[in-house]
Coordinates of C-alpha atoms in Angstrom, one line a residue:
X1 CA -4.4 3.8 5.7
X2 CA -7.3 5.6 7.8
X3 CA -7.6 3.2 10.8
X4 CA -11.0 4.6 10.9
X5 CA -12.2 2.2 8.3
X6 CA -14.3 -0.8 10.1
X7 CA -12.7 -3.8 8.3
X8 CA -14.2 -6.1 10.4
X9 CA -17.8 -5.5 9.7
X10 CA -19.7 -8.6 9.5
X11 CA -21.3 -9.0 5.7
X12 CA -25.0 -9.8 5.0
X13 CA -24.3 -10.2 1.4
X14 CA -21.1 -9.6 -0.9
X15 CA -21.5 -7.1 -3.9
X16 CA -20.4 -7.6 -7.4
X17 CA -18.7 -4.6 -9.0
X18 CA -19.9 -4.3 -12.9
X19 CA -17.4 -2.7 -15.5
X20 CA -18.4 -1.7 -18.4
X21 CA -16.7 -3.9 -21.5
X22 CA -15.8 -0.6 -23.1
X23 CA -13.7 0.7 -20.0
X24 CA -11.2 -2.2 -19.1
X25 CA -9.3 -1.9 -15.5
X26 CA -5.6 -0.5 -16.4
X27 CA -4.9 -2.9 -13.1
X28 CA -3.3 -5.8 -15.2
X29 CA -3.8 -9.5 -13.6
X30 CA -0.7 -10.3 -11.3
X31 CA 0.4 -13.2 -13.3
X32 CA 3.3 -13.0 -16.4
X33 CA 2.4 -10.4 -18.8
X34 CA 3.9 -9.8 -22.6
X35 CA 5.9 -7.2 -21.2
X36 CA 7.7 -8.8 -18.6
X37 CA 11.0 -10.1 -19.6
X38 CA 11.1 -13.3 -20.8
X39 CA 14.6 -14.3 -19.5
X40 CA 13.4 -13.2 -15.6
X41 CA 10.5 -15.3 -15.5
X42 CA 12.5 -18.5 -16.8
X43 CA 15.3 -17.8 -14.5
X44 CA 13.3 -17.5 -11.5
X45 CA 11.6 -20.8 -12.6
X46 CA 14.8 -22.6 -12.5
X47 CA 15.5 -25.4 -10.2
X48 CA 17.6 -24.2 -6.8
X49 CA 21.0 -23.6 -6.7
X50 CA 23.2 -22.7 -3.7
X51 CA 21.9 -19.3 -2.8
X52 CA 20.1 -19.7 0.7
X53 CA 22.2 -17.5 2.3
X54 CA 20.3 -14.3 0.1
X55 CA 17.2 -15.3 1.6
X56 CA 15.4 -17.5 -0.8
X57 CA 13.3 -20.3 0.3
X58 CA 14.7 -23.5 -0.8
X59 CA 11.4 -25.5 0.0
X60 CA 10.2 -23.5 -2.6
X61 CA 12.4 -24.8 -5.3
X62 CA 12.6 -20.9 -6.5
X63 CA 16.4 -18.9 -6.9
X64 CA 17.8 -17.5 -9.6
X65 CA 21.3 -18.1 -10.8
X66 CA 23.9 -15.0 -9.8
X67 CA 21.2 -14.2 -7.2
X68 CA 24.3 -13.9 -4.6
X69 CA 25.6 -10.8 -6.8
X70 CA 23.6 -7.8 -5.8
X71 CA 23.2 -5.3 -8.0
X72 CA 22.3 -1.3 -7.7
X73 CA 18.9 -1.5 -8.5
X74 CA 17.9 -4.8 -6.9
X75 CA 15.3 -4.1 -4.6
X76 CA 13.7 -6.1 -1.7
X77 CA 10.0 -6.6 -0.5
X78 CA 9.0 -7.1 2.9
X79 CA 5.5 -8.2 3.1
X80 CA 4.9 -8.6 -0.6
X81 CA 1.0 -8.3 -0.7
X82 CA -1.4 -6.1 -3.1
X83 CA 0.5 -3.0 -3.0
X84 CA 3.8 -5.0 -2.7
X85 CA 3.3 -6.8 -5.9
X86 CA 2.3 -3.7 -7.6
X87 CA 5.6 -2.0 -6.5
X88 CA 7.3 -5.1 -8.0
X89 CA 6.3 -5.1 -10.9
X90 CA 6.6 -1.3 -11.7
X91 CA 10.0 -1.4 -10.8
X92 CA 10.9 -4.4 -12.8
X93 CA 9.2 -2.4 -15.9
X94 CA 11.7 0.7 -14.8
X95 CA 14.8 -1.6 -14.0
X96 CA 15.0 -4.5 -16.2
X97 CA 17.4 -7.0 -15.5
X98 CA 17.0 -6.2 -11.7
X99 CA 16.1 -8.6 -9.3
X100 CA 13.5 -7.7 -6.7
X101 CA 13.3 -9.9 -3.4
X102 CA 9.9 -10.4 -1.4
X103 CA 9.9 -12.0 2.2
X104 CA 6.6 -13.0 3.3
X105 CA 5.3 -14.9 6.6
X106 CA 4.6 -17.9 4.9
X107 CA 4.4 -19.9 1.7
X108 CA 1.4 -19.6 1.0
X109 CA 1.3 -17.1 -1.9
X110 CA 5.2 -18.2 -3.0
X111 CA 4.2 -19.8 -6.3
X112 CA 2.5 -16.5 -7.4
X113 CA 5.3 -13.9 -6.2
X114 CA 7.5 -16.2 -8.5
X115 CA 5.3 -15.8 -11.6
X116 CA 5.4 -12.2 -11.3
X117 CA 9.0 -12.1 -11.1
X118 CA 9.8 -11.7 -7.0
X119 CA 12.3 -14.4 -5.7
X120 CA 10.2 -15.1 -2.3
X121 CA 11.7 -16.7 1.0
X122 CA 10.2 -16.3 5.0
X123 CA 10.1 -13.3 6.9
X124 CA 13.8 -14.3 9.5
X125 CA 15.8 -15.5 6.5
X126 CA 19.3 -14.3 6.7
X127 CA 20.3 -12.2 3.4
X128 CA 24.0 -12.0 3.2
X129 CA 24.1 -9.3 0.3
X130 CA 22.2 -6.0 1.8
X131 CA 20.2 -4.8 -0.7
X132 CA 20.6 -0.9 -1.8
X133 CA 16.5 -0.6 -2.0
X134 CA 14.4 -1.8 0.8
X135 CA 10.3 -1.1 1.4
X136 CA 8.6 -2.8 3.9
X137 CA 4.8 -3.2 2.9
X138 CA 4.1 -5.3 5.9
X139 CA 1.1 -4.7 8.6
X140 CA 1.7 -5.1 12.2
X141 CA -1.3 -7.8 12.7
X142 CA 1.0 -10.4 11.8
X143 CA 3.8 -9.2 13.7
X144 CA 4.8 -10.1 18.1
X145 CA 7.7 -7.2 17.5
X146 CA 6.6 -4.9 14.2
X147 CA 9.1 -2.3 15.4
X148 CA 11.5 -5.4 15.7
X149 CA 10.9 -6.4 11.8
X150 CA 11.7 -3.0 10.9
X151 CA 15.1 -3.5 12.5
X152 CA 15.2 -6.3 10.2
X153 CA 14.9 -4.9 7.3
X154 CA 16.5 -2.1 7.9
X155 CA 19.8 -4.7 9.1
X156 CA 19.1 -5.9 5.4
X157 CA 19.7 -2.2 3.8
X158 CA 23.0 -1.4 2.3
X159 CA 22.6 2.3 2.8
X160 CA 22.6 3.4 -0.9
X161 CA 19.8 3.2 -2.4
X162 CA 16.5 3.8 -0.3
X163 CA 14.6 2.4 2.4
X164 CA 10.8 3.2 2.8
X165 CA 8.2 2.0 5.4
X166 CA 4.1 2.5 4.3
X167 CA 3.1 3.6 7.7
X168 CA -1.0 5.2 8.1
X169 CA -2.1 8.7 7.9
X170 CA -4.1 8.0 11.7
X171 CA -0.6 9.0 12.9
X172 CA -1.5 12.7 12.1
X173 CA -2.9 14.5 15.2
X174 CA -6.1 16.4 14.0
X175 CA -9.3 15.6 14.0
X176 CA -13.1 17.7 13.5
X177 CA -12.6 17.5 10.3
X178 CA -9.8 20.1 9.8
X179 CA -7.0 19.8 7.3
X180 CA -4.0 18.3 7.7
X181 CA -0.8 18.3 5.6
X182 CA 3.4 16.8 6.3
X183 CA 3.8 20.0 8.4
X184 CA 0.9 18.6 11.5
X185 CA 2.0 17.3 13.9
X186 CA 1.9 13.2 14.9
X187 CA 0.5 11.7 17.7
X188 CA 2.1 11.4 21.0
X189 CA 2.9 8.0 22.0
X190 CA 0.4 6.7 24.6
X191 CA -2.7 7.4 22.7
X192 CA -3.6 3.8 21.8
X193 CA -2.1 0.1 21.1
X194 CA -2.4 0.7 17.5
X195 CA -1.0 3.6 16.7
X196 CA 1.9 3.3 19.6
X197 CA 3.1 0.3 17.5
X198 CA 3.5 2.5 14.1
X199 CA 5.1 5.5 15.7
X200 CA 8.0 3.3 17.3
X201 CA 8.4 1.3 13.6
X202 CA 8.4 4.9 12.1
X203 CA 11.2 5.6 14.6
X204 CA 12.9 2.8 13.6
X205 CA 13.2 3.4 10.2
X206 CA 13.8 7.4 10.5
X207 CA 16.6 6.6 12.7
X208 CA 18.3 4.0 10.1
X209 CA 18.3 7.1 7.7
X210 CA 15.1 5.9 5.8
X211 CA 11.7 7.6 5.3
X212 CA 8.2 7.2 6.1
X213 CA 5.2 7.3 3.6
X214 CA 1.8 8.0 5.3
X215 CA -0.8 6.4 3.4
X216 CA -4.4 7.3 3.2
X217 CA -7.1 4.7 2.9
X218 CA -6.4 2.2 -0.3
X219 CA -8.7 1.1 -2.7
X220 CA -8.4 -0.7 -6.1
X221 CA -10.7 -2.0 -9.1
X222 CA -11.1 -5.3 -7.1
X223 CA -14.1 -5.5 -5.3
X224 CA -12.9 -6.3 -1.9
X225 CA -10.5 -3.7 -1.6
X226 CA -11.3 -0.4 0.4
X227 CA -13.7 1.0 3.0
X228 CA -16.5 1.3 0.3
X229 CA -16.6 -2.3 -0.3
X230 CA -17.0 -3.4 3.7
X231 CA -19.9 -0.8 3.9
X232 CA -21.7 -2.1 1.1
X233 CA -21.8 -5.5 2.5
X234 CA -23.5 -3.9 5.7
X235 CA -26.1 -1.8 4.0
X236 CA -26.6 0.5 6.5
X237 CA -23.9 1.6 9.8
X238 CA -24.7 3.0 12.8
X239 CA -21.8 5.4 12.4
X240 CA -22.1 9.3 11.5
X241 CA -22.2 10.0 7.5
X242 CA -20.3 13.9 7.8
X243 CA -17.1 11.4 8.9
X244 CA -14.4 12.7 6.6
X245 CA -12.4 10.0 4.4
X246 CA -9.2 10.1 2.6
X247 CA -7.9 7.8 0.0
X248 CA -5.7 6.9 -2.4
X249 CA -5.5 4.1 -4.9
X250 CA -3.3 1.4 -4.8
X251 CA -1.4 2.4 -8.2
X252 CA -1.1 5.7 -7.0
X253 CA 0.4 4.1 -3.9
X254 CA 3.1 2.6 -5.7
X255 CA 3.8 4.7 -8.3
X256 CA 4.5 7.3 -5.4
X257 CA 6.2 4.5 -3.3
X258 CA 8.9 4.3 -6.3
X259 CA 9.2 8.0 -6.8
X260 CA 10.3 8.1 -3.4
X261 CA 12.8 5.2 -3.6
X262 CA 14.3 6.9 -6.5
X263 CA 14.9 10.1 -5.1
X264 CA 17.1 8.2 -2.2
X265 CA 15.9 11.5 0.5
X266 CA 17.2 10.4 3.9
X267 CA 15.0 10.6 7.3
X268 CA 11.3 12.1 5.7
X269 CA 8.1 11.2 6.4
X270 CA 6.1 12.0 3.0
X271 CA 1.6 11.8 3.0
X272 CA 0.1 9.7 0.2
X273 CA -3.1 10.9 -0.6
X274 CA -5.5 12.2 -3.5
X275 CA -6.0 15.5 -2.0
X276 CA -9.8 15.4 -2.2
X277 CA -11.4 14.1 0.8
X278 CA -15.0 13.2 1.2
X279 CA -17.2 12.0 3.8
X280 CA -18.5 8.7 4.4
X281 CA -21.7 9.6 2.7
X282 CA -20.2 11.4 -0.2
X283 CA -18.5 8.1 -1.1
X284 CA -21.3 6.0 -0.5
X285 CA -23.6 8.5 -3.0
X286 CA -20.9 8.3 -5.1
X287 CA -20.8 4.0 -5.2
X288 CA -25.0 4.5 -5.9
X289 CA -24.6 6.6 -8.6
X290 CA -22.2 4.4 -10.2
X291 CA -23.8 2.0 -11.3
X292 CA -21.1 -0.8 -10.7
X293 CA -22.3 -2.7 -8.2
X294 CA -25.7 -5.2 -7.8
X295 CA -26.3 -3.8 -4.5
X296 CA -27.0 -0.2 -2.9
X297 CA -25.9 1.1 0.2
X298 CA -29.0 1.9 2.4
X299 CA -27.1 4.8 4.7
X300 CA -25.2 5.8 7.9
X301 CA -27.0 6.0 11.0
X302 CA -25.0 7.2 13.5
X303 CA -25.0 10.8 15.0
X304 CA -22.1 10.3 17.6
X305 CA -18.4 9.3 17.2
X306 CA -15.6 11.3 16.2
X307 CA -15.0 13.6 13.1
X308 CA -11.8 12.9 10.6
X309 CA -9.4 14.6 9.1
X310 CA -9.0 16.7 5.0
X311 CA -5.2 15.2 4.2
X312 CA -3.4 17.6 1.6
X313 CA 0.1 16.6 0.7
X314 CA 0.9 19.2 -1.9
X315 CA 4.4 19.6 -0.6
X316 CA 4.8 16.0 -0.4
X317 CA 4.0 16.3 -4.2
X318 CA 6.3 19.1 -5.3
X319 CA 9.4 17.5 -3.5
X320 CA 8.9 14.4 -4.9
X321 CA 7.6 15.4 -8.6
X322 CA 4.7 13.0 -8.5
X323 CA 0.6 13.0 -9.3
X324 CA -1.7 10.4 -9.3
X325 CA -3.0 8.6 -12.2
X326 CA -6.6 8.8 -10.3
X327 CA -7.1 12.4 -9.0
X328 CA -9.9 11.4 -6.8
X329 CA -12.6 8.3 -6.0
X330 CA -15.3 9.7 -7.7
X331 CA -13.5 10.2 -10.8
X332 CA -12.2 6.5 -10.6
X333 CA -16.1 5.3 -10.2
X334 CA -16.8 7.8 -13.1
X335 CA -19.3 10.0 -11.6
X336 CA -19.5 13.7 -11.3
X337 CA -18.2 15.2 -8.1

């Protein structure tokens, strides 16, 4: 996710997104659908039994019987939030009968992990059975020792299936706008707080055998998710409109996510992206034209500040047999590009 995005602008007034009745979101609610086994969602409702030792929070009241026995497709969740939850519940849909673990950092969002299926418990809980898939969805601004919760979870791997960390495309060193695909080269430690703290969790993980997915920045059919929505609630930014973007959705996230997982590579990094970037005022002409939303954006300002970056991860698509369900942000809004 670009680090470029200002996520802590300050809103003047919060836009509604309109969808047309005819064109429903294909995001489903996360709460129990029809499709979701019946039998999981009853056993993870269950009242405790003796199976602390896995992880699961007992103040929860939520564990599953035989959650002791792991199994090969049982998969666990660190930092179980919107992309985390959407990983969940694809892979239940792909591996039924699974379980699929989520550690969080509190219990605040416990009740709804267990409706969807993810047997929660704290971030620190011992698990005595590794599990054979691990991704770790987690940001660092929660975190003293980010680098440290990756040793975590990678202590919590069994070594069989996959481990996967979501780490940020800012990692790539180019800039002015150029492209920049798996092959460029990262940033050298030193450069800045932020991304000094991703490189040594990246290290972390490539060094336990797992891999590394780049993402781009995320956005979803919800209104407050991605860099459009915290720029609409401005109206106008005094940063320069040629600054070049790239994003991917939050299904496309996932879905790619699990391809990885399933391919079990050891030691890559891999770049999520939708391989068409656009600048900051391409998208914001793009939310206009829409339609969707009760407010307009009123325009960049800016004329200093530095350039971005065009991400193209063709290779990262080829090797891992994956494309997105939405080939670009302009298509998802339905506009022309």
């Amino acid at each position: 996710m670009d680090v470029a995005v200002a996520a802590a602008l300050v809103p003047t007034r919060t836009p509604t997104l309109r969808l047309p009745a005819s064109r429903p979101s294909s995001v489903r609610p996360l709460t129990p659908t029809a499709g979701r086994p019946a039998r999981l969602l009853s056993l993870a409702r269950r009242a405790p039994v003796a199976a602390a030792a896995l992880g699961v929070s007992q103040d929860t009241g939520v564990t599953m019987p035989g959650a002791d026995i792991v199994t090969q497709n049982d998969l666990l969740i660190v930092g179980p939030g919107v992309l985390g939850r959407l990983v969940a519940e694809k892979w239940l849909k792909e591996h039924p009968g699974c379980k699929v673990f989520g550690q969080t950092a509190s219990t605040d969002h416990h009740s709804e992990l267990t409706d969807i299926g993810i047997i929660p418990s704290l971030k620190g809980s011992t698990i005595s059975q590794k599990a054979p898939y691990v991704i770790f969805c987690a940001p660092p601004s929660r975190s003293d020792d980010y680098p440290g919760d990756l040793r975590v979870a990678a202590s919590n791997w069994n070594g069989e299936g996959s481990f996967l960390f979501t780490s940020s495309t800012a990692l790539y060193d180019c800039s002015d706008n150029r492209l920049c695909n798996e092959d460029c080269p990262s940033i050298p430690v030193g450069r800045g707080p932020r991304t000094d703290v991703l490189l040594r969790a990246e290290n972390v993980v490539l060094e336990a055998g797992g891999c590394v997915l780049r993402l781009a920045g995320l956005y979803t059919h919800k209104i407050d998710r991605g860099a459009h929505y915290f720029w609409l609630r401005k109206g106008t930014l005094d940063s320069r409109p040629d600054h070049i973007i790239n994003q991917i959705h939050y299904e496309d996230a996932a879905s790619l996510a699990i391809a990885i997982m399933k391919k079990r590579t050891r030691g890559r990094i891999f770049l999520g992206c939708d391989n068409k970037p656009l600048s900051r005022k391409e998208i914001m002409d793009a939310v206009n034209k829409s339609g969707k939303f009760d407010t307009e954006f009123q325009g960049f300002t800016g004329t200093d500040g530095p350039l971005g970056k065009r991400m193209e991860n063709s290779k990262t698509r080829a090797d891992i047999g994956w494309e997105p369900q939405y080939p670009s942000f302009t298509e998802f809004l339905g506009v022309d590009s």
